[in-house]
């Protein structure tokens, strides 16, 4: 018994030493990047659109429309009702950009205005005109995540979890060596908790063949944080785009509300863990916008749909100037450099041609 206790204590001490060594190697700074696919700035800053929420064409179930009305339309602050974490925490303790009605602009720099080009821009710091399809295949460009993974201080400490199965290509997992958990077919069971997630995922209805439900992506992300404690974690939720493409405004709103709750849980998990608390920057954004017209154009996006270039960006964490609203129009191409700056690294060493960091840090 005494020997087992000694070995148990030795294991705890070793784990603590390894965690301390890892923190020393990466300077103790951490990063979590979250994307919500295709969630329009209008929903983020205005909240639910009352006309769409009441339209049987976009919310076919009568009882469902009543639930939507009570939860998202009747509250005096519809934006906070839909995204309480973004407005109650991120916008107050950090920065939330992209409310065009209040003079805050954010947009993609690419001219395609759909997912693969948008994610490439977010992750590499600049658009690639050669990416013209979501079926582009393995990304020829090096993302900041791959660049980090090649550095000794971050090697093996960068993870990605996404709902869309294309992220393995966007991050070029075979070349980059990044562990990427994405889509229905990716269901690791490396721990009892992951085995349970995998079992539930296997029994869930695959509504879209290429995009798994966000609840499983979120569960894997939480388990990754708790078990592997990466220095950098990228989490990509997808339901907000897929439900919108189907014209289900009711489900799009619920997907946005759930995503906000997922982000809140990620943040609370980080703040409760000494390895992350007080040293982690959270960046939340979207890959593209949507049509803003009152008709069915809201379902779609692309260079032929006006407003599809409009995005939003949130940043929260140590050193971020609460409420800062940089001049000009923020760009998705600035996110990679902002992330690297938050980690205490020179973004120019990654790519001097990338967009410069967002002006959101507190000045000396």
Tab-separated table of C-alpha atoms in Angstrom:
chain	number	residue	atom	x	y	z
A	1	UNK	CA	0.000	0.000	0.000
A	2	UNK	CA	2.803	2.393	0.937
A	3	UNK	CA	4.535	1.656	-2.388
A	4	UNK	CA	1.374	2.410	-4.364
A	5	UNK	CA	0.915	5.667	-2.447
A	6	UNK	CA	4.505	6.639	-3.185
A	7	UNK	CA	4.095	5.868	-6.868
A	8	UNK	CA	0.847	7.858	-6.925
A	9	UNK	CA	2.513	10.847	-5.279
A	10	UNK	CA	5.461	10.558	-7.652
A	11	UNK	CA	3.051	10.577	-10.583
A	12	UNK	CA	1.337	13.725	-9.339
A	13	UNK	CA	4.676	15.454	-8.820
A	14	UNK	CA	5.883	14.410	-12.262
A	15	UNK	CA	2.698	15.709	-13.871
A	16	UNK	CA	3.138	18.996	-12.056
A	17	UNK	CA	6.762	19.276	-13.158
A	18	UNK	CA	5.826	18.531	-16.759
A	19	UNK	CA	3.069	21.166	-16.681
A	20	UNK	CA	5.471	23.711	-15.194
A	21	UNK	CA	8.089	22.897	-17.829
A	22	UNK	CA	5.530	23.278	-20.602
A	23	UNK	CA	4.429	26.668	-19.276
A	24	UNK	CA	8.041	27.805	-19.077
A	25	UNK	CA	8.658	26.641	-22.632
A	26	UNK	CA	5.789	28.636	-24.136
A	27	UNK	CA	6.204	31.624	-21.826
A	28	UNK	CA	3.041	30.725	-19.968
A	29	UNK	CA	0.805	32.464	-22.511
A	30	UNK	CA	-2.089	30.536	-24.026
A	31	UNK	CA	-4.531	31.065	-26.855
A	32	UNK	CA	-7.986	29.780	-27.750
A	33	UNK	CA	-9.338	30.729	-31.177
A	34	UNK	CA	-13.026	30.070	-31.843
A	35	UNK	CA	-14.936	30.476	-35.110
A	36	UNK	CA	-18.701	30.396	-35.669
A	37	UNK	CA	-19.297	29.623	-39.317
A	38	UNK	CA	-21.197	32.272	-41.237
A	39	UNK	CA	-22.885	34.002	-38.300
A	40	UNK	CA	-23.903	37.451	-39.501
A	41	UNK	CA	-22.919	40.608	-37.660
A	42	UNK	CA	-26.591	41.619	-37.744
A	43	UNK	CA	-27.566	38.759	-35.434
A	44	UNK	CA	-24.548	39.353	-33.196
A	45	UNK	CA	-25.260	43.055	-32.699
A	46	UNK	CA	-29.007	43.393	-33.367
A	47	UNK	CA	-30.119	39.998	-32.134
A	48	UNK	CA	-32.986	38.065	-33.661
A	49	UNK	CA	-34.788	39.629	-36.610
A	50	UNK	CA	-38.446	39.780	-35.499
A	51	UNK	CA	-39.869	39.428	-39.022
A	52	UNK	CA	-37.774	36.381	-39.901
A	53	UNK	CA	-38.398	34.787	-36.522
A	54	UNK	CA	-42.170	35.077	-37.073
A	55	UNK	CA	-42.124	33.915	-40.705
A	56	UNK	CA	-43.455	30.340	-41.121
A	57	UNK	CA	-41.185	29.970	-44.150
A	58	UNK	CA	-38.121	30.317	-41.914
A	59	UNK	CA	-39.575	28.967	-38.652
A	60	UNK	CA	-42.183	26.394	-39.682
A	61	UNK	CA	-43.198	25.106	-36.249
A	62	UNK	CA	-45.777	27.308	-34.495
A	63	UNK	CA	-44.716	26.325	-30.980
A	64	UNK	CA	-41.116	26.814	-32.036
A	65	UNK	CA	-41.915	30.342	-33.185
A	66	UNK	CA	-43.420	31.050	-29.782
A	67	UNK	CA	-40.256	29.807	-28.071
A	68	UNK	CA	-38.139	31.982	-30.357
A	69	UNK	CA	-40.338	35.007	-29.678
A	70	UNK	CA	-40.168	34.563	-25.915
A	71	UNK	CA	-36.435	33.838	-25.813
A	72	UNK	CA	-35.020	36.190	-28.441
A	73	UNK	CA	-37.589	38.721	-29.701
A	74	UNK	CA	-39.428	39.969	-26.626
A	75	UNK	CA	-36.360	40.892	-24.485
A	76	UNK	CA	-35.541	44.588	-24.636
A	77	UNK	CA	-31.915	43.783	-25.513
A	78	UNK	CA	-32.249	41.199	-28.271
A	79	UNK	CA	-28.511	41.033	-28.925
A	80	UNK	CA	-27.717	40.171	-25.306
A	81	UNK	CA	-30.563	37.652	-25.240
A	82	UNK	CA	-29.072	35.809	-28.199
A	83	UNK	CA	-25.379	36.111	-27.308
A	84	UNK	CA	-25.123	36.857	-23.561
A	85	UNK	CA	-21.453	35.927	-23.235
A	86	UNK	CA	-20.315	38.003	-26.196
A	87	UNK	CA	-22.127	41.070	-24.878
A	88	UNK	CA	-21.984	40.486	-21.134
A	89	UNK	CA	-18.328	39.464	-20.897
A	90	UNK	CA	-16.361	39.855	-24.116
A	91	UNK	CA	-17.673	43.290	-25.095
A	92	UNK	CA	-17.275	44.621	-21.543
A	93	UNK	CA	-13.985	43.046	-20.482
A	94	UNK	CA	-12.449	42.892	-23.946
A	95	UNK	CA	-13.225	44.080	-27.456
A	96	UNK	CA	-16.093	43.217	-29.815
A	97	UNK	CA	-15.752	44.686	-33.296
A	98	UNK	CA	-18.084	44.783	-36.283
A	99	UNK	CA	-21.227	46.660	-35.209
A	100	UNK	CA	-21.645	48.751	-38.330
A	101	UNK	CA	-24.594	50.641	-36.919
A	102	UNK	CA	-22.250	51.997	-34.227
A	103	UNK	CA	-19.397	52.830	-36.594
A	104	UNK	CA	-17.393	49.663	-35.959
A	105	UNK	CA	-16.384	47.826	-39.116
A	106	UNK	CA	-14.892	44.373	-39.712
A	107	UNK	CA	-14.581	42.589	-43.049
A	108	UNK	CA	-12.727	39.861	-44.881
A	109	UNK	CA	-9.920	40.904	-47.230
A	110	UNK	CA	-10.568	38.103	-49.711
A	111	UNK	CA	-13.061	38.614	-52.538
A	112	UNK	CA	-14.702	35.180	-52.403
A	113	UNK	CA	-16.841	35.544	-49.276
A	114	UNK	CA	-17.276	31.883	-48.421
A	115	UNK	CA	-15.718	29.414	-46.026
A	116	UNK	CA	-12.404	27.980	-47.235
A	117	UNK	CA	-11.053	31.373	-48.367
A	118	UNK	CA	-12.286	32.911	-45.113
A	119	UNK	CA	-10.649	30.332	-42.862
A	120	UNK	CA	-7.438	30.484	-44.860
A	121	UNK	CA	-7.362	34.262	-44.368
A	122	UNK	CA	-8.017	33.996	-40.632
A	123	UNK	CA	-5.304	31.374	-40.162
A	124	UNK	CA	-2.614	32.667	-42.541
A	125	UNK	CA	-3.086	36.427	-42.247
A	126	UNK	CA	-3.798	37.087	-45.901
A	127	UNK	CA	-6.122	36.008	-48.697
A	128	UNK	CA	-5.134	33.525	-51.391
A	129	UNK	CA	-6.808	34.265	-54.750
A	130	UNK	CA	-6.041	30.705	-55.816
A	131	UNK	CA	-8.581	29.273	-53.361
A	132	UNK	CA	-11.823	29.310	-55.309
A	133	UNK	CA	-13.715	26.354	-53.867
A	134	UNK	CA	-14.473	24.613	-50.599
A	135	UNK	CA	-13.202	21.489	-52.374
A	136	UNK	CA	-9.804	23.111	-52.815
A	137	UNK	CA	-8.015	20.206	-51.151
A	138	UNK	CA	-4.941	20.440	-48.904
A	139	UNK	CA	-3.951	24.037	-48.232
A	140	UNK	CA	-0.644	25.038	-49.794
A	141	UNK	CA	-0.370	27.914	-47.314
A	142	UNK	CA	1.177	27.622	-43.856
A	143	UNK	CA	-1.215	28.647	-41.095
A	144	UNK	CA	0.010	30.290	-37.917
A	145	UNK	CA	-1.013	27.097	-36.120
A	146	UNK	CA	1.331	25.034	-38.274
A	147	UNK	CA	4.092	27.592	-37.801
A	148	UNK	CA	3.650	27.406	-34.044
A	149	UNK	CA	3.656	23.623	-34.102
A	150	UNK	CA	7.085	23.712	-35.751
A	151	UNK	CA	8.564	25.820	-32.955
A	152	UNK	CA	10.146	23.885	-30.077
A	153	UNK	CA	8.161	25.780	-27.434
A	154	UNK	CA	4.837	24.841	-29.032
A	155	UNK	CA	5.581	21.534	-30.756
A	156	UNK	CA	2.860	19.044	-29.903
A	157	UNK	CA	0.956	21.688	-27.918
A	158	UNK	CA	-1.296	22.999	-30.713
A	159	UNK	CA	-4.685	21.319	-31.283
A	160	UNK	CA	-7.695	21.843	-33.535
A	161	UNK	CA	-11.279	20.608	-33.188
A	162	UNK	CA	-13.915	21.421	-35.812
A	163	UNK	CA	-17.395	20.437	-36.905
A	164	UNK	CA	-16.678	20.662	-40.671
A	165	UNK	CA	-14.610	17.824	-42.073
A	166	UNK	CA	-12.689	20.177	-44.387
A	167	UNK	CA	-10.491	21.513	-41.584
A	168	UNK	CA	-8.031	18.665	-42.098
A	169	UNK	CA	-7.436	20.180	-45.531
A	170	UNK	CA	-7.514	23.818	-44.437
A	171	UNK	CA	-4.866	23.060	-41.799
A	172	UNK	CA	-3.146	20.522	-44.071
A	173	UNK	CA	-2.928	18.011	-41.246
A	174	UNK	CA	-0.573	15.542	-42.999
A	175	UNK	CA	2.033	18.224	-43.709
A	176	UNK	CA	1.578	20.364	-40.604
A	177	UNK	CA	1.483	17.486	-38.138
A	178	UNK	CA	-1.382	19.231	-36.335
A	179	UNK	CA	-3.829	16.970	-34.519
A	180	UNK	CA	-7.145	17.870	-36.183
A	181	UNK	CA	-10.403	16.346	-34.926
A	182	UNK	CA	-13.151	17.192	-37.428
A	183	UNK	CA	-16.368	15.839	-38.892
A	184	UNK	CA	-18.502	12.781	-38.240
A	185	UNK	CA	-15.817	10.256	-39.161
A	186	UNK	CA	-13.325	11.590	-36.634
A	187	UNK	CA	-14.273	10.205	-33.216
A	188	UNK	CA	-11.202	9.490	-31.086
A	189	UNK	CA	-11.683	7.548	-27.844
A	190	UNK	CA	-8.379	8.155	-26.107
A	191	UNK	CA	-10.000	8.581	-22.700
A	192	UNK	CA	-13.220	7.322	-21.064
A	193	UNK	CA	-14.797	10.733	-21.665
A	194	UNK	CA	-13.857	10.673	-25.353
A	195	UNK	CA	-15.165	7.129	-25.672
A	196	UNK	CA	-18.513	8.357	-24.370
A	197	UNK	CA	-18.509	11.294	-26.794
A	198	UNK	CA	-17.690	8.933	-29.669
A	199	UNK	CA	-20.536	6.605	-28.707
A	200	UNK	CA	-23.062	9.439	-28.537
A	201	UNK	CA	-21.808	10.866	-31.832
A	202	UNK	CA	-22.210	7.451	-33.486
A	203	UNK	CA	-25.841	7.358	-32.376
A	204	UNK	CA	-26.735	10.903	-33.458
A	205	UNK	CA	-28.527	11.732	-36.728
A	206	UNK	CA	-26.026	12.992	-39.345
A	207	UNK	CA	-28.078	15.972	-40.496
A	208	UNK	CA	-25.264	17.058	-42.801
A	209	UNK	CA	-22.765	14.492	-44.099
A	210	UNK	CA	-19.768	16.826	-43.841
A	211	UNK	CA	-20.629	18.772	-40.671
A	212	UNK	CA	-21.183	17.074	-37.333
A	213	UNK	CA	-23.321	18.616	-34.634
A	214	UNK	CA	-21.560	21.303	-32.625
A	215	UNK	CA	-22.332	19.651	-29.302
A	216	UNK	CA	-19.834	16.878	-30.138
A	217	UNK	CA	-17.192	19.322	-31.328
A	218	UNK	CA	-17.620	21.244	-28.083
A	219	UNK	CA	-17.403	18.104	-25.959
A	220	UNK	CA	-14.167	17.102	-27.673
A	221	UNK	CA	-12.780	20.617	-27.230
A	222	UNK	CA	-13.496	20.586	-23.490
A	223	UNK	CA	-11.922	17.162	-23.081
A	224	UNK	CA	-8.874	18.338	-25.050
A	225	UNK	CA	-8.456	21.288	-22.695
A	226	UNK	CA	-8.848	19.201	-19.582
A	227	UNK	CA	-6.795	16.181	-20.606
A	228	UNK	CA	-4.112	17.469	-22.975
A	229	UNK	CA	-3.860	21.114	-21.886
A	230	UNK	CA	-2.611	22.518	-25.204
A	231	UNK	CA	-0.998	25.919	-25.333
A	232	UNK	CA	-3.086	26.768	-28.396
A	233	UNK	CA	-6.531	25.401	-29.201
A	234	UNK	CA	-8.628	26.159	-32.272
A	235	UNK	CA	-12.349	25.315	-32.020
A	236	UNK	CA	-14.579	25.688	-35.098
A	237	UNK	CA	-18.361	25.417	-34.737
A	238	UNK	CA	-20.476	25.042	-37.862
A	239	UNK	CA	-24.232	24.852	-37.270
A	240	UNK	CA	-24.903	28.597	-37.647
A	241	UNK	CA	-24.026	28.392	-41.338
A	242	UNK	CA	-25.660	25.086	-42.219
A	243	UNK	CA	-29.021	25.837	-40.637
A	244	UNK	CA	-29.013	29.233	-42.357
A	245	UNK	CA	-28.377	27.653	-45.755
A	246	UNK	CA	-31.439	25.493	-45.153
A	247	UNK	CA	-33.515	28.583	-44.426
A	248	UNK	CA	-34.193	27.505	-40.849
A	249	UNK	CA	-33.920	30.825	-39.062
A	250	UNK	CA	-35.324	29.321	-35.883
A	251	UNK	CA	-32.558	26.704	-35.730
A	252	UNK	CA	-29.936	29.271	-36.746
A	253	UNK	CA	-30.868	31.337	-33.698
A	254	UNK	CA	-30.698	28.329	-31.384
A	255	UNK	CA	-27.342	27.358	-32.903
A	256	UNK	CA	-26.019	30.872	-32.214
A	257	UNK	CA	-27.322	30.791	-28.644
A	258	UNK	CA	-25.787	27.370	-28.029
A	259	UNK	CA	-22.483	28.479	-29.534
A	260	UNK	CA	-22.416	31.469	-27.191
A	261	UNK	CA	-22.974	29.082	-24.274
A	262	UNK	CA	-20.175	26.845	-25.536
A	263	UNK	CA	-17.801	29.812	-25.640
A	264	UNK	CA	-18.862	30.804	-22.128
A	265	UNK	CA	-18.110	27.281	-20.905
A	266	UNK	CA	-14.726	27.288	-22.607
A	267	UNK	CA	-13.904	30.585	-20.895
A	268	UNK	CA	-15.083	29.450	-17.468
A	269	UNK	CA	-13.091	26.231	-17.863
A	270	UNK	CA	-9.984	28.251	-18.714
A	271	UNK	CA	-10.459	30.586	-15.766
A	272	UNK	CA	-10.883	27.660	-13.364
A	273	UNK	CA	-7.623	26.025	-14.451
A	274	UNK	CA	-4.366	27.494	-13.048
A	275	UNK	CA	-2.610	26.467	-16.264
A	276	UNK	CA	-4.822	28.909	-18.200
A	277	UNK	CA	-6.294	31.457	-15.801
A	278	UNK	CA	-4.956	34.966	-16.278
A	279	UNK	CA	-2.683	33.912	-19.138
A	280	UNK	CA	-5.114	32.980	-21.930
A	281	UNK	CA	-6.353	35.124	-24.810
A	282	UNK	CA	-9.685	34.213	-26.400
A	283	UNK	CA	-10.389	35.294	-29.982
A	284	UNK	CA	-13.845	34.697	-31.486
A	285	UNK	CA	-14.825	35.449	-35.069
A	286	UNK	CA	-16.546	34.184	-38.216
A	287	UNK	CA	-15.293	33.228	-41.673
A	288	UNK	CA	-17.734	35.319	-43.736
A	289	UNK	CA	-20.970	37.264	-43.547
A	290	UNK	CA	-24.401	36.736	-45.097
A	291	UNK	CA	-26.868	38.588	-47.248
A	292	UNK	CA	-28.628	41.271	-45.275
A	293	UNK	CA	-31.796	41.739	-47.289
A	294	UNK	CA	-35.200	41.205	-45.730
A	295	UNK	CA	-36.005	38.434	-48.194
A	296	UNK	CA	-34.421	34.975	-48.405
A	297	UNK	CA	-30.985	36.373	-49.337
A	298	UNK	CA	-30.007	36.022	-45.667
A	299	UNK	CA	-29.706	32.288	-46.290
A	300	UNK	CA	-26.799	32.728	-48.664
A	301	UNK	CA	-23.393	34.320	-49.056
A	302	UNK	CA	-20.705	34.767	-51.680
A	303	UNK	CA	-19.280	37.519	-53.824
A	304	UNK	CA	-22.643	37.953	-55.584
A	305	UNK	CA	-24.476	38.516	-52.267
A	306	UNK	CA	-24.052	42.029	-50.855
A	307	UNK	CA	-22.933	42.092	-47.233
A	308	UNK	CA	-21.226	38.700	-47.310
A	309	UNK	CA	-17.863	40.326	-46.656
A	310	UNK	CA	-18.980	41.797	-43.317
A	311	UNK	CA	-17.721	39.917	-40.256
A	312	UNK	CA	-17.176	40.509	-36.538
A	313	UNK	CA	-14.231	39.879	-34.217
A	314	UNK	CA	-14.000	39.570	-30.440
A	315	UNK	CA	-10.830	39.541	-28.320
A	316	UNK	CA	-10.644	38.912	-24.572
A	317	UNK	CA	-7.721	38.286	-22.269
A	318	UNK	CA	-4.705	39.773	-20.482
A	319	UNK	CA	-3.457	43.042	-21.888
A	320	UNK	CA	-6.561	43.698	-24.001
A	321	UNK	CA	-7.910	47.242	-23.648
A	322	UNK	CA	-11.554	46.854	-22.662
A	323	UNK	CA	-13.861	48.636	-25.062
A	324	UNK	CA	-11.123	49.673	-27.501
A	325	UNK	CA	-12.532	50.484	-30.937
A	326	UNK	CA	-9.662	50.784	-33.424
A	327	UNK	CA	-10.069	53.235	-36.261
A	328	UNK	CA	-10.746	52.057	-39.775
A	329	UNK	CA	-12.161	48.688	-40.704
A	330	UNK	CA	-10.752	45.640	-38.954
A	331	UNK	CA	-9.876	42.703	-41.180
A	332	UNK	CA	-9.918	38.933	-40.789
A	333	UNK	CA	-6.372	39.067	-42.141
A	334	UNK	CA	-5.290	40.674	-38.838
A	335	UNK	CA	-6.349	37.770	-36.646
A	336	UNK	CA	-3.256	35.587	-37.139
A	337	UNK	CA	-0.912	38.410	-36.110
A	338	UNK	CA	-3.180	39.334	-33.198
A	339	UNK	CA	-3.025	35.742	-31.985
A	340	UNK	CA	0.770	35.585	-32.242
A	341	UNK	CA	1.163	38.941	-30.502
A	342	UNK	CA	-1.027	37.634	-27.667
A	343	UNK	CA	1.408	34.732	-27.311
A	344	UNK	CA	4.287	37.195	-26.996
A	345	UNK	CA	5.702	36.373	-30.438
A	346	UNK	CA	6.802	38.559	-33.322
A	347	UNK	CA	4.170	38.029	-36.006
A	348	UNK	CA	6.629	39.204	-38.667
A	349	UNK	CA	8.710	36.098	-38.036
A	350	UNK	CA	5.672	34.108	-39.157
A	351	UNK	CA	4.912	36.206	-42.245
A	352	UNK	CA	5.789	39.882	-42.691
A	353	UNK	CA	3.157	40.006	-45.413
A	354	UNK	CA	0.359	39.065	-43.040
A	355	UNK	CA	-2.063	41.663	-41.772
A	356	UNK	CA	-0.784	43.629	-38.774
A	357	UNK	CA	-2.289	42.928	-35.330
A	358	UNK	CA	-5.547	44.560	-34.371
A	359	UNK	CA	-5.042	47.654	-32.230
A	360	UNK	CA	-6.751	46.172	-29.196
A	361	UNK	CA	-3.954	45.939	-26.648
A	362	UNK	CA	-3.592	48.338	-23.723
A	363	UNK	CA	-0.926	50.947	-24.346
A	364	UNK	CA	1.862	51.502	-21.806
